[in-house]
PDB file of C-alpha atoms in Angstrom:
ATOM      1  CA  MET A  28     -53.466  33.616   7.375  1.00 53.00           C
ATOM      2  CA  THR A  29     -55.017  36.258   5.145  1.00 61.00           C
ATOM      3  CA  PRO A  30     -54.627  35.876   1.114  1.00 68.00           C
ATOM      4  CA  SER A  31     -51.419  37.429  -0.413  1.00 87.00           C
ATOM      5  CA  LEU A  32     -51.965  36.217  -3.633  1.00 96.00           C
ATOM      6  CA  LEU A  33     -54.817  34.349  -5.363  1.00 97.00           C
ATOM      7  CA  VAL A  34     -54.466  32.081  -8.424  1.00 98.00           C
ATOM      8  CA  THR A  35     -57.535  31.047 -10.239  1.00 97.00           C
ATOM      9  CA  ASP A  36     -57.708  28.249 -13.428  1.00 98.00           C
ATOM     10  CA  LEU A  37     -54.295  29.686 -14.507  1.00 98.00           C
ATOM     11  CA  THR A  38     -52.912  28.467 -18.034  1.00 97.00           C
ATOM     12  CA  ALA A  39     -49.571  29.125 -19.855  1.00 96.00           C
ATOM     13  CA  GLY A  40     -47.113  27.929 -21.969  1.00 94.00           C
ATOM     14  CA  TYR A  41     -44.531  28.429 -24.632  1.00 93.00           C
ATOM     15  CA  GLY A  42     -45.804  28.979 -28.173  1.00 89.00           C
ATOM     16  CA  GLU A  43     -48.012  26.530 -28.963  1.00 89.00           C
ATOM     17  CA  VAL A  44     -46.900  24.406 -25.764  1.00 92.00           C
ATOM     18  CA  GLN A  45     -49.260  24.832 -22.875  1.00 93.00           C
ATOM     19  CA  VAL A  46     -47.569  23.984 -19.310  1.00 96.00           C
ATOM     20  CA  LEU A  47     -49.717  25.265 -17.200  1.00 97.00           C
ATOM     21  CA  LYS A  48     -53.678  23.899 -17.431  1.00 96.00           C
ATOM     22  CA  GLY A  49     -55.629  25.881 -14.544  1.00 96.00           C
ATOM     23  CA  VAL A  50     -53.519  25.836 -11.579  1.00 97.00           C
ATOM     24  CA  SER A  51     -55.445  27.470  -8.906  1.00 97.00           C
ATOM     25  CA  LEU A  52     -53.474  28.478  -5.526  1.00 97.00           C
ATOM     26  CA  THR A  53     -53.182  30.363  -2.713  1.00 96.00           C
ATOM     27  CA  ALA A  54     -50.007  32.128  -1.204  1.00 95.00           C
ATOM     28  CA  ARG A  55     -50.955  33.352   2.535  1.00 89.00           C
ATOM     29  CA  SER A  56     -49.571  36.668   3.574  1.00 93.00           C
ATOM     30  CA  GLN A  57     -46.635  36.401   5.625  1.00 92.00           C
ATOM     31  CA  GLY A  58     -46.278  32.486   5.254  1.00 94.00           C
ATOM     32  CA  VAL A  59     -44.278  30.264   2.881  1.00 97.00           C
ATOM     33  CA  THR A  60     -46.574  28.550   0.443  1.00 97.00           C
ATOM     34  CA  ALA A  61     -44.573  25.574  -1.591  1.00 97.00           C
ATOM     35  CA  VAL A  62     -44.777  24.078  -4.198  1.00 97.00           C
ATOM     36  CA  ILE A  63     -43.153  20.693  -4.943  1.00 94.00           C
ATOM     37  CA  GLY A  64     -42.760  18.614  -7.834  1.00 90.00           C
ATOM     38  CA  SER A  65     -40.983  16.097 -10.277  1.00 87.00           C
ATOM     39  CA  ASN A  66     -38.640  18.102 -12.669  1.00 85.00           C
ATOM     40  CA  GLY A  67     -41.103  18.846 -16.004  1.00 87.00           C
ATOM     41  CA  ALA A  68     -43.733  19.482 -13.893  1.00 90.00           C
ATOM     42  CA  GLY A  69     -43.849  23.184 -14.584  1.00 94.00           C
ATOM     43  CA  LYS A  70     -43.013  24.920 -11.199  1.00 95.00           C
ATOM     44  CA  SER A  71     -40.268  27.343 -13.421  1.00 95.00           C
ATOM     45  CA  THR A  72     -43.355  27.777 -15.883  1.00 96.00           C
ATOM     46  CA  LEU A  73     -46.188  28.939 -12.774  1.00 97.00           C
ATOM     47  CA  MET A  74     -43.498  31.082 -11.747  1.00 97.00           C
ATOM     48  CA  ARG A  75     -42.173  33.040 -14.798  1.00 96.00           C
ATOM     49  CA  ARG A  76     -46.106  33.292 -15.701  1.00 97.00           C
ATOM     50  CA  LEU A  77     -46.893  34.693 -11.450  1.00 98.00           C
ATOM     51  CA  ALA A  78     -43.228  37.000 -12.600  1.00 97.00           C
ATOM     52  CA  GLY A  79     -45.086  38.708 -15.816  1.00 97.00           C
ATOM     53  CA  LEU A  80     -42.585  36.808 -18.125  1.00 96.00           C
ATOM     54  CA  LEU A  81     -45.122  34.873 -19.537  1.00 95.00           C
ATOM     55  CA  PRO A  82     -47.807  36.388 -21.812  1.00 93.00           C
ATOM     56  CA  HIS A  83     -51.562  36.032 -20.403  1.00 93.00           C
ATOM     57  CA  THR A  84     -53.503  33.047 -22.237  1.00 94.00           C
ATOM     58  CA  GLY A  85     -55.993  32.649 -19.666  1.00 96.00           C
ATOM     59  CA  GLY A  86     -56.865  32.519 -15.826  1.00 97.00           C
ATOM     60  CA  GLN A  87     -56.647  35.402 -13.194  1.00 97.00           C
ATOM     61  CA  ILE A  88     -53.668  36.384 -10.385  1.00 98.00           C
ATOM     62  CA  THR A  89     -55.126  39.055  -7.894  1.00 97.00           C
ATOM     63  CA  PHE A  90     -52.412  40.315  -5.219  1.00 96.00           C
ATOM     64  CA  GLU A  91     -53.420  42.241  -2.721  1.00 94.00           C
ATOM     65  CA  GLY A  92     -57.040  42.386  -4.295  1.00 92.00           C
ATOM     66  CA  GLN A  93     -55.674  43.777  -7.534  1.00 95.00           C
ATOM     67  CA  ASP A  94     -55.979  41.357 -10.900  1.00 97.00           C
ATOM     68  CA  ILE A  95     -52.360  41.935 -12.204  1.00 97.00           C
ATOM     69  CA  SER A  96     -53.184  39.076 -14.606  1.00 97.00           C
ATOM     70  CA  THR A  97     -51.968  41.214 -17.820  1.00 96.00           C
ATOM     71  CA  LEU A  98     -49.565  43.686 -15.736  1.00 97.00           C
ATOM     72  CA  ALA A  99     -45.827  43.427 -16.962  1.00 95.00           C
ATOM     73  CA  SER A 100     -42.680  42.349 -14.634  1.00 95.00           C
ATOM     74  CA  HIS A 101     -41.577  45.746 -14.010  1.00 93.00           C
ATOM     75  CA  ASP A 102     -44.736  46.849 -13.252  1.00 95.00           C
ATOM     76  CA  LEU A 103     -45.207  43.976 -10.697  1.00 96.00           C
ATOM     77  CA  VAL A 104     -41.657  44.711  -9.264  1.00 95.00           C
ATOM     78  CA  ALA A 105     -43.152  48.168  -8.562  1.00 93.00           C
ATOM     79  CA  ARG A 106     -46.172  46.271  -6.830  1.00 94.00           C
ATOM     80  CA  GLY A 107     -43.534  44.303  -4.955  1.00 95.00           C
ATOM     81  CA  VAL A 108     -43.864  40.811  -6.284  1.00 97.00           C
ATOM     82  CA  VAL A 109     -40.439  40.321  -6.849  1.00 96.00           C
ATOM     83  CA  LEU A 110     -38.916  36.496  -8.743  1.00 95.00           C
ATOM     84  CA  VAL A 111     -35.524  35.088  -8.001  1.00 94.00           C
ATOM     85  CA  PRO A 112     -35.269  32.815 -11.077  1.00 90.00           C
ATOM     86  CA  GLU A 113     -33.603  29.280 -11.845  1.00 87.00           C
ATOM     87  CA  GLY A 114     -30.286  29.568 -12.471  1.00 78.00           C
ATOM     88  CA  ARG A 115     -29.183  32.497 -10.706  1.00 74.00           C
ATOM     89  CA  LEU A 116     -28.788  34.884 -13.369  1.00 86.00           C
ATOM     90  CA  ILE A 117     -26.571  37.605 -12.264  1.00 90.00           C
ATOM     91  CA  PHE A 118     -24.370  40.219 -13.908  1.00 91.00           C
ATOM     92  CA  SER A 119     -20.660  38.269 -13.634  1.00 93.00           C
ATOM     93  CA  ASP A 120     -19.401  41.372 -15.471  1.00 93.00           C
ATOM     94  CA  MET A 121     -20.523  43.377 -12.122  1.00 96.00           C
ATOM     95  CA  THR A 122     -19.716  43.566  -8.382  1.00 96.00           C
ATOM     96  CA  VAL A 123     -21.549  41.854  -5.611  1.00 96.00           C
ATOM     97  CA  PHE A 124     -22.255  45.799  -4.751  1.00 97.00           C
ATOM     98  CA  GLU A 125     -23.523  47.174  -8.020  1.00 96.00           C
ATOM     99  CA  ASN A 126     -25.660  43.435  -7.987  1.00 94.00           C
ATOM    100  CA  LEU A 127     -27.235  44.529  -5.391  1.00 96.00           C
ATOM    101  CA  THR A 128     -27.955  47.918  -5.921  1.00 95.00           C
ATOM    102  CA  ILE A 129     -29.161  47.492  -9.526  1.00 93.00           C
ATOM    103  CA  GLY A 130     -31.878  45.415  -7.280  1.00 94.00           C
ATOM    104  CA  ALA A 131     -33.441  48.062  -6.054  1.00 94.00           C
ATOM    105  CA  VAL A 132     -34.263  50.388  -9.153  1.00 89.00           C
ATOM    106  CA  ASN A 133     -37.695  51.035  -8.694  1.00 89.00           C
ATOM    107  CA  PRO A 134     -38.765  54.340  -6.507  1.00 89.00           C
ATOM    108  CA  ARG A 135     -40.213  51.733  -3.456  1.00 87.00           C
ATOM    109  CA  ALA A 136     -36.743  49.876  -3.210  1.00 92.00           C
ATOM    110  CA  ARG A 137     -34.579  53.018  -3.969  1.00 91.00           C
ATOM    111  CA  ALA A 138     -35.702  54.812  -1.185  1.00 90.00           C
ATOM    112  CA  ASP A 139     -34.659  52.470   1.411  1.00 92.00           C
ATOM    113  CA  ARG A 140     -31.738  50.746  -0.802  1.00 95.00           C
ATOM    114  CA  ASP A 141     -28.905  51.902   2.572  1.00 93.00           C
ATOM    115  CA  ASN A 142     -31.293  50.043   4.923  1.00 94.00           C
ATOM    116  CA  THR A 143     -32.427  47.189   2.874  1.00 95.00           C
ATOM    117  CA  LEU A 144     -28.290  46.200   1.724  1.00 96.00           C
ATOM    118  CA  GLU A 145     -27.648  45.758   5.388  1.00 95.00           C
ATOM    119  CA  THR A 146     -30.011  43.672   5.711  1.00 94.00           C
ATOM    120  CA  VAL A 147     -28.602  42.010   3.076  1.00 95.00           C
ATOM    121  CA  PHE A 148     -25.084  41.341   4.267  1.00 96.00           C
ATOM    122  CA  ASP A 149     -26.352  40.504   7.508  1.00 94.00           C
ATOM    123  CA  PHE A 150     -28.142  37.724   5.972  1.00 93.00           C
ATOM    124  CA  PHE A 151     -24.885  36.871   3.922  1.00 93.00           C
ATOM    125  CA  PRO A 152     -21.526  38.643   5.506  1.00 94.00           C
ATOM    126  CA  ARG A 153     -19.746  36.935   2.736  1.00 94.00           C
ATOM    127  CA  LEU A 154     -21.231  39.179   0.495  1.00 96.00           C
ATOM    128  CA  LYS A 155     -20.283  42.167   2.192  1.00 96.00           C
ATOM    129  CA  GLU A 156     -16.987  40.323   2.197  1.00 96.00           C
ATOM    130  CA  ARG A 157     -17.022  40.080  -1.454  1.00 95.00           C
ATOM    131  CA  ARG A 158     -18.824  43.400  -2.535  1.00 95.00           C
ATOM    132  CA  SER A 159     -16.241  44.803  -4.630  1.00 96.00           C
ATOM    133  CA  GLN A 160     -15.423  41.051  -6.488  1.00 95.00           C
ATOM    134  CA  LEU A 161     -17.431  40.434  -9.636  1.00 96.00           C
ATOM    135  CA  GLY A 162     -20.531  38.356  -9.765  1.00 93.00           C
ATOM    136  CA  GLY A 163     -18.771  35.837 -12.342  1.00 91.00           C
ATOM    137  CA  THR A 164     -15.870  35.109 -10.126  1.00 94.00           C
ATOM    138  CA  LEU A 165     -18.113  33.853  -6.954  1.00 92.00           C
ATOM    139  CA  SER A 166     -18.750  29.999  -6.037  1.00 91.00           C
ATOM    140  CA  GLY A 167     -22.335  28.864  -7.177  1.00 89.00           C
ATOM    141  CA  GLY A 168     -23.038  28.877  -3.730  1.00 89.00           C
ATOM    142  CA  GLU A 169     -22.141  32.471  -3.408  1.00 92.00           C
ATOM    143  CA  GLN A 170     -24.114  33.469  -6.699  1.00 93.00           C
ATOM    144  CA  GLN A 171     -26.789  32.353  -5.126  1.00 91.00           C
ATOM    145  CA  MET A 172     -26.903  34.725  -2.288  1.00 92.00           C
ATOM    146  CA  LEU A 173     -26.554  37.334  -4.329  1.00 94.00           C
ATOM    147  CA  ALA A 174     -29.155  36.395  -6.442  1.00 94.00           C
ATOM    148  CA  LEU A 175     -31.436  36.173  -3.158  1.00 94.00           C
ATOM    149  CA  GLY A 176     -29.805  39.441  -1.994  1.00 95.00           C
ATOM    150  CA  ARG A 177     -30.654  41.209  -5.088  1.00 96.00           C
ATOM    151  CA  GLY A 178     -34.504  40.064  -4.807  1.00 96.00           C
ATOM    152  CA  LEU A 179     -34.375  41.074  -1.022  1.00 96.00           C
ATOM    153  CA  MET A 180     -32.963  44.809  -2.810  1.00 96.00           C
ATOM    154  CA  ALA A 181     -36.329  45.162  -4.618  1.00 95.00           C
ATOM    155  CA  ASN A 182     -38.038  45.495  -1.198  1.00 94.00           C
ATOM    156  CA  PRO A 183     -40.498  42.561  -2.370  1.00 95.00           C
ATOM    157  CA  LYS A 184     -44.161  41.890  -0.831  1.00 95.00           C
ATOM    158  CA  LEU A 185     -43.873  38.571  -2.526  1.00 97.00           C
ATOM    159  CA  LEU A 186     -40.679  36.695  -2.776  1.00 97.00           C
ATOM    160  CA  LEU A 187     -40.962  34.014  -5.765  1.00 97.00           C
ATOM    161  CA  LEU A 188     -37.696  31.519  -5.505  1.00 97.00           C
ATOM    162  CA  ASP A 189     -37.148  29.088  -8.259  1.00 95.00           C
ATOM    163  CA  GLU A 190     -35.391  26.612  -7.288  1.00 93.00           C
ATOM    164  CA  PRO A 191     -32.940  28.575  -4.867  1.00 92.00           C
ATOM    165  CA  THR A 192     -30.791  25.793  -4.073  1.00 91.00           C
ATOM    166  CA  LEU A 193     -30.134  23.572  -7.269  1.00 88.00           C
ATOM    167  CA  GLY A 194     -27.130  22.633  -7.592  1.00 85.00           C
ATOM    168  CA  LEU A 195     -25.677  24.180  -4.257  1.00 86.00           C
ATOM    169  CA  ALA A 196     -23.276  22.130  -2.052  1.00 87.00           C
ATOM    170  CA  PRO A 197     -25.631  20.621   1.384  1.00 90.00           C
ATOM    171  CA  GLY A 198     -24.195  23.114   3.828  1.00 89.00           C
ATOM    172  CA  ILE A 199     -25.414  26.042   1.223  1.00 87.00           C
ATOM    173  CA  ALA A 200     -28.892  24.618   0.481  1.00 91.00           C
ATOM    174  CA  LYS A 201     -29.239  24.301   4.266  1.00 92.00           C
ATOM    175  CA  GLN A 202     -27.968  27.671   4.946  1.00 90.00           C
ATOM    176  CA  ILE A 203     -30.915  28.973   2.367  1.00 91.00           C
ATOM    177  CA  PHE A 204     -33.561  26.900   3.716  1.00 94.00           C
ATOM    178  CA  GLN A 205     -32.769  28.231   7.239  1.00 93.00           C
ATOM    179  CA  ILE A 206     -33.195  31.765   6.171  1.00 92.00           C
ATOM    180  CA  ILE A 207     -35.867  31.682   4.375  1.00 94.00           C
ATOM    181  CA  PRO A 208     -38.333  31.336   7.705  1.00 94.00           C
ATOM    182  CA  SER A 209     -35.922  34.395   8.602  1.00 93.00           C
ATOM    183  CA  LEU A 210     -37.554  36.339   5.675  1.00 92.00           C
ATOM    184  CA  VAL A 211     -41.288  35.614   6.506  1.00 93.00           C
ATOM    185  CA  LYS A 212     -40.048  37.043  10.215  1.00 90.00           C
ATOM    186  CA  LEU A 213     -38.953  40.616   8.037  1.00 89.00           C
ATOM    187  CA  GLY A 214     -42.697  40.322   6.848  1.00 91.00           C
ATOM    188  CA  LEU A 215     -42.548  39.253   3.444  1.00 94.00           C
ATOM    189  CA  SER A 216     -44.763  35.974   2.238  1.00 96.00           C
ATOM    190  CA  VAL A 217     -42.825  33.653  -0.042  1.00 97.00           C
ATOM    191  CA  ILE A 218     -43.763  31.045  -2.485  1.00 98.00           C
ATOM    192  CA  LEU A 219     -41.064  28.254  -2.850  1.00 97.00           C
ATOM    193  CA  ALA A 220     -40.743  26.249  -6.139  1.00 96.00           C
ATOM    194  CA  GLU A 221     -38.226  23.459  -4.831  1.00 92.00           C
ATOM    195  CA  GLN A 222     -37.165  20.021  -5.937  1.00 86.00           C
ATOM    196  CA  ASP A 223     -35.856  19.615  -2.321  1.00 89.00           C
ATOM    197  CA  VAL A 224     -39.161  18.430  -0.837  1.00 90.00           C
ATOM    198  CA  HIS A 225     -37.770  16.670   2.668  1.00 90.00           C
ATOM    199  CA  LYS A 226     -36.690  20.435   3.275  1.00 92.00           C
ATOM    200  CA  THR A 227     -39.377  22.574   1.927  1.00 94.00           C
ATOM    201  CA  LEU A 228     -41.892  20.578   3.833  1.00 94.00           C
ATOM    202  CA  ALA A 229     -39.826  21.205   7.163  1.00 94.00           C
ATOM    203  CA  ILE A 230     -40.102  25.532   6.507  1.00 96.00           C
ATOM    204  CA  ALA A 231     -43.588  25.847   4.261  1.00 96.00           C
ATOM    205  CA  ASP A 232     -47.097  26.652   5.806  1.00 95.00           C
ATOM    206  CA  TYR A 233     -49.239  25.010   3.587  1.00 96.00           C
ATOM    207  CA  VAL A 234     -47.741  23.057   0.038  1.00 96.00           C
ATOM    208  CA  TYR A 235     -49.309  22.469  -3.829  1.00 96.00           C
ATOM    209  CA  VAL A 236     -48.318  19.707  -5.263  1.00 94.00           C
ATOM    210  CA  LEU A 237     -48.102  20.735  -9.206  1.00 95.00           C
ATOM    211  CA  GLU A 238     -47.969  17.248 -11.328  1.00 93.00           C
ATOM    212  CA  ASN A 239     -47.838  17.812 -15.544  1.00 92.00           C
ATOM    213  CA  GLY A 240     -49.568  21.305 -15.415  1.00 95.00           C
ATOM    214  CA  THR A 241     -51.984  20.755 -12.883  1.00 96.00           C
ATOM    215  CA  ILE A 242     -52.382  20.301  -8.879  1.00 96.00           C
ATOM    216  CA  GLY A 243     -52.375  17.201  -7.961  1.00 92.00           C
ATOM    217  CA  ALA A 244     -52.217  17.730  -4.156  1.00 92.00           C
ATOM    218  CA  GLU A 245     -52.725  20.199  -2.040  1.00 95.00           C
ATOM    219  CA  GLY A 246     -52.363  20.834   2.181  1.00 94.00           C
ATOM    220  CA  LEU A 247     -50.993  22.020   5.239  1.00 95.00           C
ATOM    221  CA  SER A 248     -47.144  20.890   5.322  1.00 92.00           C
ATOM    222  CA  ALA A 249     -47.901  18.741   8.183  1.00 88.00           C
ATOM    223  CA  ASP A 250     -50.388  16.682   6.164  1.00 89.00           C
ATOM    224  CA  LEU A 251     -48.706  16.361   3.478  1.00 87.00           C
ATOM    225  CA  GLN A 252     -45.713  14.815   5.604  1.00 84.00           C
ATOM    226  CA  ASN A 253     -48.292  11.912   6.733  1.00 82.00           C
ATOM    227  CA  ASP A 254     -49.506  11.354   2.930  1.00 81.00           C
ATOM    228  CA  GLN A 255     -48.898   7.701   1.976  1.00 79.00           C
ATOM    229  CA  ARG A 256     -48.945   9.024  -1.571  1.00 78.00           C
ATOM    230  CA  ILE A 257     -46.521  11.921  -0.963  1.00 79.00           C
ATOM    231  CA  LYS A 258     -44.087   9.635   0.546  1.00 71.00           C
ATOM    232  CA  ASP A 259     -44.139   7.309  -2.022  1.00 74.00           C
ATOM    233  CA  ALA A 260     -43.696   9.874  -4.991  1.00 70.00           C
ATOM    234  CA  TYR A 261     -41.174  12.072  -3.508  1.00 72.00           C
ATOM    235  CA  LEU A 262     -39.884  11.104  -0.139  1.00 67.00           C
ATOM    236  CA  GLY A 263     -38.752   8.058  -0.531  1.00 58.00           C
ATOM    237  CA  ALA A 264     -40.665   6.238   2.347  1.00 49.00           C
TER     238      ALA A 264
END
């Protein structure tokens, strides 16, 4: 697969605390690139940095051949780099429909909003049923569907999914994992940061293992599933 996003020697953190210490990775075009690692390894910091939510402190990010290292988050969304954050962060006092349509504020997404909305409703029929319901009254699983749907409304080329199944019931988590490969079939590229290593390896094309802010291992998903160190550390085998 050709690269969609290239990350070279990326550093990031919060104030004087450096979390990412020279991370390099490649996200394949129209594929699922996964970032796994234990809690506190730096996965969310990486996703926030890729989305332009943390300041540029070092390294380079290239998307579709263009240096985007210093762009603000709204400029990245306009180019097609969209984050679905950990914790959902939906607007609880807005309806499902309003939450979704606010995701299509950039001009590129707004032009195709109605078609994208139907695609979201096809993926998540429950959101269509609850389109007039306030976001804050939805279940946790429904709110995650809404957060993912809002991300899709931005008409992304590269979708950053930060812990999309965290805290969800097994049935809802399974549904999310089933949807991600379908997004790739629509032409999207996906970077998935997850703690559920079993299910992540089952859908990912290429995997990076983040350990204490650095890449500790990487490889094709099938190869890492047979790597004894990965089995011992993450798969309980």
